[in-house]
PDB file of C-alpha atoms in Angstrom:
ATOM      1  CA  UNK A   1     -19.597   0.901   5.348  1.00  0.00           C
ATOM      2  CA  UNK A   2     -20.181  -1.769   7.928  1.00  0.00           C
ATOM      3  CA  UNK A   3     -17.353  -3.696   9.571  1.00  0.00           C
ATOM      4  CA  UNK A   4     -18.514  -6.773   7.670  1.00  0.00           C
ATOM      5  CA  UNK A   5     -18.336  -4.953   4.319  1.00  0.00           C
ATOM      6  CA  UNK A   6     -14.910  -3.529   5.164  1.00  0.00           C
ATOM      7  CA  UNK A   7     -13.695  -7.025   6.035  1.00  0.00           C
ATOM      8  CA  UNK A   8     -15.017  -8.334   2.702  1.00  0.00           C
ATOM      9  CA  UNK A   9     -13.220  -5.507   0.852  1.00  0.00           C
ATOM     10  CA  UNK A  10      -9.999  -6.276   2.713  1.00  0.00           C
ATOM     11  CA  UNK A  11     -10.230  -9.895   1.541  1.00  0.00           C
ATOM     12  CA  UNK A  12     -10.754  -8.728  -2.040  1.00  0.00           C
ATOM     13  CA  UNK A  13      -7.720  -6.427  -1.748  1.00  0.00           C
ATOM     14  CA  UNK A  14      -5.639  -9.304  -0.387  1.00  0.00           C
ATOM     15  CA  UNK A  15      -6.635 -11.525  -3.334  1.00  0.00           C
ATOM     16  CA  UNK A  16      -6.347  -9.019  -6.190  1.00  0.00           C
ATOM     17  CA  UNK A  17      -3.572  -6.566  -5.231  1.00  0.00           C
ATOM     18  CA  UNK A  18      -0.707  -9.112  -5.571  1.00  0.00           C
ATOM     19  CA  UNK A  19      -1.590  -9.678  -9.246  1.00  0.00           C
ATOM     20  CA  UNK A  20      -2.641  -6.092 -10.070  1.00  0.00           C
ATOM     21  CA  UNK A  21       0.060  -4.428 -12.194  1.00  0.00           C
ATOM     22  CA  UNK A  22      -1.220  -0.858 -12.089  1.00  0.00           C
ATOM     23  CA  UNK A  23      -0.068   1.598  -9.434  1.00  0.00           C
ATOM     24  CA  UNK A  24      -0.628   5.242  -8.684  1.00  0.00           C
ATOM     25  CA  UNK A  25       2.856   6.614  -9.279  1.00  0.00           C
ATOM     26  CA  UNK A  26       2.532  10.280  -8.372  1.00  0.00           C
ATOM     27  CA  UNK A  27       1.744  13.569 -10.073  1.00  0.00           C
ATOM     28  CA  UNK A  28       2.777  15.370 -13.248  1.00  0.00           C
ATOM     29  CA  UNK A  29       4.446  18.776 -13.008  1.00  0.00           C
ATOM     30  CA  UNK A  30       0.960  20.279 -13.463  1.00  0.00           C
ATOM     31  CA  UNK A  31      -0.669  18.178 -10.751  1.00  0.00           C
ATOM     32  CA  UNK A  32      -2.281  15.409 -12.820  1.00  0.00           C
ATOM     33  CA  UNK A  33      -2.320  11.970 -11.194  1.00  0.00           C
ATOM     34  CA  UNK A  34       0.029   9.526 -12.942  1.00  0.00           C
ATOM     35  CA  UNK A  35      -0.744   5.817 -13.039  1.00  0.00           C
ATOM     36  CA  UNK A  36       1.678   3.253 -14.392  1.00  0.00           C
ATOM     37  CA  UNK A  37       1.230  -0.365 -15.370  1.00  0.00           C
ATOM     38  CA  UNK A  38       3.972  -2.739 -16.414  1.00  0.00           C
ATOM     39  CA  UNK A  39       2.148  -5.482 -18.297  1.00  0.00           C
ATOM     40  CA  UNK A  40       5.242  -7.683 -18.438  1.00  0.00           C
ATOM     41  CA  UNK A  41       4.676  -8.289 -14.704  1.00  0.00           C
ATOM     42  CA  UNK A  42       1.098  -9.481 -15.300  1.00  0.00           C
ATOM     43  CA  UNK A  43       0.426 -13.120 -14.504  1.00  0.00           C
ATOM     44  CA  UNK A  44      -2.814 -13.462 -16.441  1.00  0.00           C
ATOM     45  CA  UNK A  45      -3.494 -17.014 -15.249  1.00  0.00           C
ATOM     46  CA  UNK A  46      -3.261 -15.887 -11.628  1.00  0.00           C
ATOM     47  CA  UNK A  47      -5.431 -12.816 -12.249  1.00  0.00           C
ATOM     48  CA  UNK A  48      -8.102 -14.918 -13.952  1.00  0.00           C
ATOM     49  CA  UNK A  49      -8.263 -17.214 -10.915  1.00  0.00           C
ATOM     50  CA  UNK A  50      -9.893 -14.316  -9.051  1.00  0.00           C
ATOM     51  CA  UNK A  51     -13.659 -13.892  -9.411  1.00  0.00           C
ATOM     52  CA  UNK A  52     -14.450 -11.205 -11.951  1.00  0.00           C
ATOM     53  CA  UNK A  53     -16.685  -9.428  -9.452  1.00  0.00           C
ATOM     54  CA  UNK A  54     -13.662  -9.092  -7.105  1.00  0.00           C
ATOM     55  CA  UNK A  55     -11.443  -7.761  -9.894  1.00  0.00           C
ATOM     56  CA  UNK A  56     -14.075  -5.189 -10.828  1.00  0.00           C
ATOM     57  CA  UNK A  57     -14.564  -4.180  -7.187  1.00  0.00           C
ATOM     58  CA  UNK A  58     -10.807  -3.751  -6.755  1.00  0.00           C
ATOM     59  CA  UNK A  59     -10.635  -1.712  -9.962  1.00  0.00           C
ATOM     60  CA  UNK A  60     -13.494   0.534  -8.813  1.00  0.00           C
ATOM     61  CA  UNK A  61     -11.641   1.125  -5.555  1.00  0.00           C
ATOM     62  CA  UNK A  62      -8.486   1.931  -7.583  1.00  0.00           C
ATOM     63  CA  UNK A  63     -10.482   4.443  -9.666  1.00  0.00           C
ATOM     64  CA  UNK A  64     -11.908   5.924  -6.479  1.00  0.00           C
ATOM     65  CA  UNK A  65      -8.374   6.525  -5.136  1.00  0.00           C
ATOM     66  CA  UNK A  66      -7.446   8.254  -8.385  1.00  0.00           C
ATOM     67  CA  UNK A  67     -10.585  10.381  -8.195  1.00  0.00           C
ATOM     68  CA  UNK A  68      -9.830  11.396  -4.590  1.00  0.00           C
ATOM     69  CA  UNK A  69      -6.310  12.411  -5.637  1.00  0.00           C
ATOM     70  CA  UNK A  70      -7.703  14.334  -8.628  1.00  0.00           C
ATOM     71  CA  UNK A  71     -10.127  16.184  -6.363  1.00  0.00           C
ATOM     72  CA  UNK A  72      -7.198  17.104  -4.117  1.00  0.00           C
ATOM     73  CA  UNK A  73      -5.145  18.252  -7.110  1.00  0.00           C
ATOM     74  CA  UNK A  74      -8.076  20.234  -8.499  1.00  0.00           C
ATOM     75  CA  UNK A  75      -9.059  21.875  -5.198  1.00  0.00           C
ATOM     76  CA  UNK A  76      -8.943  25.657  -4.914  1.00  0.00           C
ATOM     77  CA  UNK A  77      -5.585  26.028  -3.101  1.00  0.00           C
ATOM     78  CA  UNK A  78      -3.813  23.967  -5.785  1.00  0.00           C
ATOM     79  CA  UNK A  79      -5.467  25.428  -8.856  1.00  0.00           C
ATOM     80  CA  UNK A  80      -4.124  28.284 -10.874  1.00  0.00           C
ATOM     81  CA  UNK A  81      -6.921  30.822 -11.310  1.00  0.00           C
ATOM     82  CA  UNK A  82      -6.289  30.776 -15.068  1.00  0.00           C
ATOM     83  CA  UNK A  83      -6.463  26.974 -15.208  1.00  0.00           C
ATOM     84  CA  UNK A  84     -10.027  25.953 -16.032  1.00  0.00           C
ATOM     85  CA  UNK A  85      -9.194  22.482 -17.288  1.00  0.00           C
ATOM     86  CA  UNK A  86      -9.757  19.500 -14.971  1.00  0.00           C
ATOM     87  CA  UNK A  87      -6.445  17.834 -14.094  1.00  0.00           C
ATOM     88  CA  UNK A  88      -7.246  14.340 -15.289  1.00  0.00           C
ATOM     89  CA  UNK A  89      -5.175  11.162 -14.983  1.00  0.00           C
ATOM     90  CA  UNK A  90      -2.131  10.523 -17.161  1.00  0.00           C
ATOM     91  CA  UNK A  91      -1.848   6.765 -17.617  1.00  0.00           C
ATOM     92  CA  UNK A  92       1.227   4.957 -18.909  1.00  0.00           C
ATOM     93  CA  UNK A  93       0.895   1.291 -19.858  1.00  0.00           C
ATOM     94  CA  UNK A  94       4.234  -0.311 -20.631  1.00  0.00           C
ATOM     95  CA  UNK A  95       3.961  -3.337 -22.918  1.00  0.00           C
ATOM     96  CA  UNK A  96       7.698  -4.009 -23.104  1.00  0.00           C
ATOM     97  CA  UNK A  97       8.371  -7.716 -22.785  1.00  0.00           C
ATOM     98  CA  UNK A  98       4.804  -8.938 -23.246  1.00  0.00           C
ATOM     99  CA  UNK A  99       4.125 -12.080 -25.175  1.00  0.00           C
ATOM    100  CA  UNK A 100       1.154 -13.485 -27.050  1.00  0.00           C
ATOM    101  CA  UNK A 101       0.221 -15.294 -23.818  1.00  0.00           C
ATOM    102  CA  UNK A 102      -0.558 -11.914 -22.239  1.00  0.00           C
ATOM    103  CA  UNK A 103      -3.140 -11.353 -24.967  1.00  0.00           C
ATOM    104  CA  UNK A 104      -5.170 -14.497 -24.308  1.00  0.00           C
ATOM    105  CA  UNK A 105      -8.802 -14.021 -25.384  1.00  0.00           C
ATOM    106  CA  UNK A 106     -10.195 -14.539 -21.856  1.00  0.00           C
ATOM    107  CA  UNK A 107      -7.884 -11.792 -20.588  1.00  0.00           C
ATOM    108  CA  UNK A 108      -8.903  -9.463 -23.407  1.00  0.00           C
ATOM    109  CA  UNK A 109     -12.575 -10.080 -22.682  1.00  0.00           C
ATOM    110  CA  UNK A 110     -12.041  -9.275 -19.011  1.00  0.00           C
ATOM    111  CA  UNK A 111     -10.080  -6.158 -19.962  1.00  0.00           C
ATOM    112  CA  UNK A 112     -12.917  -5.057 -22.248  1.00  0.00           C
ATOM    113  CA  UNK A 113     -15.470  -5.431 -19.439  1.00  0.00           C
ATOM    114  CA  UNK A 114     -13.247  -3.550 -16.973  1.00  0.00           C
ATOM    115  CA  UNK A 115     -12.551  -0.711 -19.424  1.00  0.00           C
ATOM    116  CA  UNK A 116     -16.240  -0.446 -20.248  1.00  0.00           C
ATOM    117  CA  UNK A 117     -16.948  -0.223 -16.524  1.00  0.00           C
ATOM    118  CA  UNK A 118     -14.410   2.601 -16.105  1.00  0.00           C
ATOM    119  CA  UNK A 119     -15.779   4.424 -19.124  1.00  0.00           C
ATOM    120  CA  UNK A 120     -19.355   4.163 -17.841  1.00  0.00           C
ATOM    121  CA  UNK A 121     -18.572   5.065 -14.225  1.00  0.00           C
ATOM    122  CA  UNK A 122     -15.908   7.763 -14.547  1.00  0.00           C
ATOM    123  CA  UNK A 123     -14.923   8.808 -18.079  1.00  0.00           C
ATOM    124  CA  UNK A 124     -13.550  12.132 -16.777  1.00  0.00           C
ATOM    125  CA  UNK A 125     -10.762  10.396 -14.854  1.00  0.00           C
ATOM    126  CA  UNK A 126      -8.669   9.767 -17.991  1.00  0.00           C
ATOM    127  CA  UNK A 127      -6.854  12.730 -19.475  1.00  0.00           C
ATOM    128  CA  UNK A 128      -4.238  10.928 -21.569  1.00  0.00           C
ATOM    129  CA  UNK A 129      -3.125   7.319 -21.956  1.00  0.00           C
ATOM    130  CA  UNK A 130       0.185   6.196 -23.417  1.00  0.00           C
ATOM    131  CA  UNK A 131       0.492   2.551 -24.394  1.00  0.00           C
ATOM    132  CA  UNK A 132       4.224   2.286 -24.939  1.00  0.00           C
ATOM    133  CA  UNK A 133       6.589  -0.345 -26.315  1.00  0.00           C
ATOM    134  CA  UNK A 134       3.694  -2.049 -28.090  1.00  0.00           C
ATOM    135  CA  UNK A 135       4.850  -5.071 -30.113  1.00  0.00           C
ATOM    136  CA  UNK A 136       3.546  -5.623 -33.639  1.00  0.00           C
ATOM    137  CA  UNK A 137       0.975  -8.196 -32.502  1.00  0.00           C
ATOM    138  CA  UNK A 138      -0.692  -5.726 -30.121  1.00  0.00           C
ATOM    139  CA  UNK A 139      -2.494  -4.084 -33.064  1.00  0.00           C
ATOM    140  CA  UNK A 140      -4.929  -7.027 -33.196  1.00  0.00           C
ATOM    141  CA  UNK A 141      -5.610  -6.766 -29.457  1.00  0.00           C
ATOM    142  CA  UNK A 142      -6.075  -2.996 -29.721  1.00  0.00           C
ATOM    143  CA  UNK A 143      -8.660  -3.521 -32.468  1.00  0.00           C
ATOM    144  CA  UNK A 144     -10.636  -5.734 -30.037  1.00  0.00           C
ATOM    145  CA  UNK A 145     -10.154  -3.453 -27.028  1.00  0.00           C
ATOM    146  CA  UNK A 146     -11.209  -0.221 -28.673  1.00  0.00           C
ATOM    147  CA  UNK A 147     -14.531  -1.672 -29.851  1.00  0.00           C
ATOM    148  CA  UNK A 148     -15.953  -1.128 -26.348  1.00  0.00           C
ATOM    149  CA  UNK A 149     -14.521   2.384 -25.945  1.00  0.00           C
ATOM    150  CA  UNK A 150     -16.182   5.666 -26.834  1.00  0.00           C
ATOM    151  CA  UNK A 151     -14.413   7.714 -29.485  1.00  0.00           C
ATOM    152  CA  UNK A 152     -13.632  10.439 -26.921  1.00  0.00           C
ATOM    153  CA  UNK A 153     -11.684   7.852 -24.891  1.00  0.00           C
ATOM    154  CA  UNK A 154      -9.926   6.407 -27.965  1.00  0.00           C
ATOM    155  CA  UNK A 155      -8.843   9.942 -28.889  1.00  0.00           C
ATOM    156  CA  UNK A 156      -7.014  10.204 -25.534  1.00  0.00           C
ATOM    157  CA  UNK A 157      -4.938   7.065 -26.208  1.00  0.00           C
ATOM    158  CA  UNK A 158      -1.569   6.995 -27.936  1.00  0.00           C
ATOM    159  CA  UNK A 159      -0.352   3.524 -28.912  1.00  0.00           C
ATOM    160  CA  UNK A 160       3.320   3.432 -29.831  1.00  0.00           C
ATOM    161  CA  UNK A 161       5.988   0.832 -30.516  1.00  0.00           C
ATOM    162  CA  UNK A 162       8.368   3.393 -29.013  1.00  0.00           C
ATOM    163  CA  UNK A 163       8.605   4.777 -25.502  1.00  0.00           C
ATOM    164  CA  UNK A 164       6.929   8.212 -25.996  1.00  0.00           C
ATOM    165  CA  UNK A 165       9.726   9.553 -23.826  1.00  0.00           C
ATOM    166  CA  UNK A 166       9.504  13.155 -25.004  1.00  0.00           C
ATOM    167  CA  UNK A 167       5.738  13.384 -24.439  1.00  0.00           C
ATOM    168  CA  UNK A 168       5.893  11.681 -21.038  1.00  0.00           C
ATOM    169  CA  UNK A 169       8.879  13.796 -19.919  1.00  0.00           C
ATOM    170  CA  UNK A 170       6.821  16.860 -20.860  1.00  0.00           C
ATOM    171  CA  UNK A 171       4.137  15.697 -18.395  1.00  0.00           C
ATOM    172  CA  UNK A 172       6.556  14.686 -15.642  1.00  0.00           C
ATOM    173  CA  UNK A 173       9.008  17.554 -15.932  1.00  0.00           C
ATOM    174  CA  UNK A 174      12.328  15.697 -16.136  1.00  0.00           C
ATOM    175  CA  UNK A 175      14.087  12.718 -17.676  1.00  0.00           C
ATOM    176  CA  UNK A 176      15.064  11.538 -14.180  1.00  0.00           C
ATOM    177  CA  UNK A 177      11.393  11.228 -13.214  1.00  0.00           C
ATOM    178  CA  UNK A 178      10.713   9.387 -16.479  1.00  0.00           C
ATOM    179  CA  UNK A 179      13.484   6.880 -15.715  1.00  0.00           C
ATOM    180  CA  UNK A 180      12.144   6.455 -12.168  1.00  0.00           C
ATOM    181  CA  UNK A 181       8.646   5.811 -13.546  1.00  0.00           C
ATOM    182  CA  UNK A 182       9.800   3.208 -16.080  1.00  0.00           C
ATOM    183  CA  UNK A 183      11.795   1.345 -13.409  1.00  0.00           C
ATOM    184  CA  UNK A 184       8.891   1.334 -10.938  1.00  0.00           C
ATOM    185  CA  UNK A 185       6.268  -1.335 -10.245  1.00  0.00           C
TER     186      UNK A 185
END
């Protein structure tokens, strides 16, 4: 990339990162990349002030970082010879504390376009997604969101009003790591 392009990307990062609620948290006990998003921290009005093209570019760069980490995790020195399955991303989206304002239609439309982009560009990145602490009103939003997703992606998503602690602890390896994850971001 040229210096000019890198400068443009740095400006995009500076604009989008402060309002981006997803972070790469670490790895599961089996080497899968873990991403975590705390939606309660999302300021949708601030995010929507950014041009959609910048948000998408930032998201593609985020996916690229995940993919680089997955390639590292799946490289020969880190793979068990009996393990043929690709170590895909484990994503946890915490909806605790969200309100109806977080589910504004313009935000849902943007989310649909971003998820469609991820699905089209890199569907193999996602191994499992947990949407935890979902309030009752999220079911309507989920009905809108999943319309753009392929069934194979929908099958990887667990939406729960609970915290899926047992399943997530199984990925992470300990309750202490689970507590650290939930308190992060």
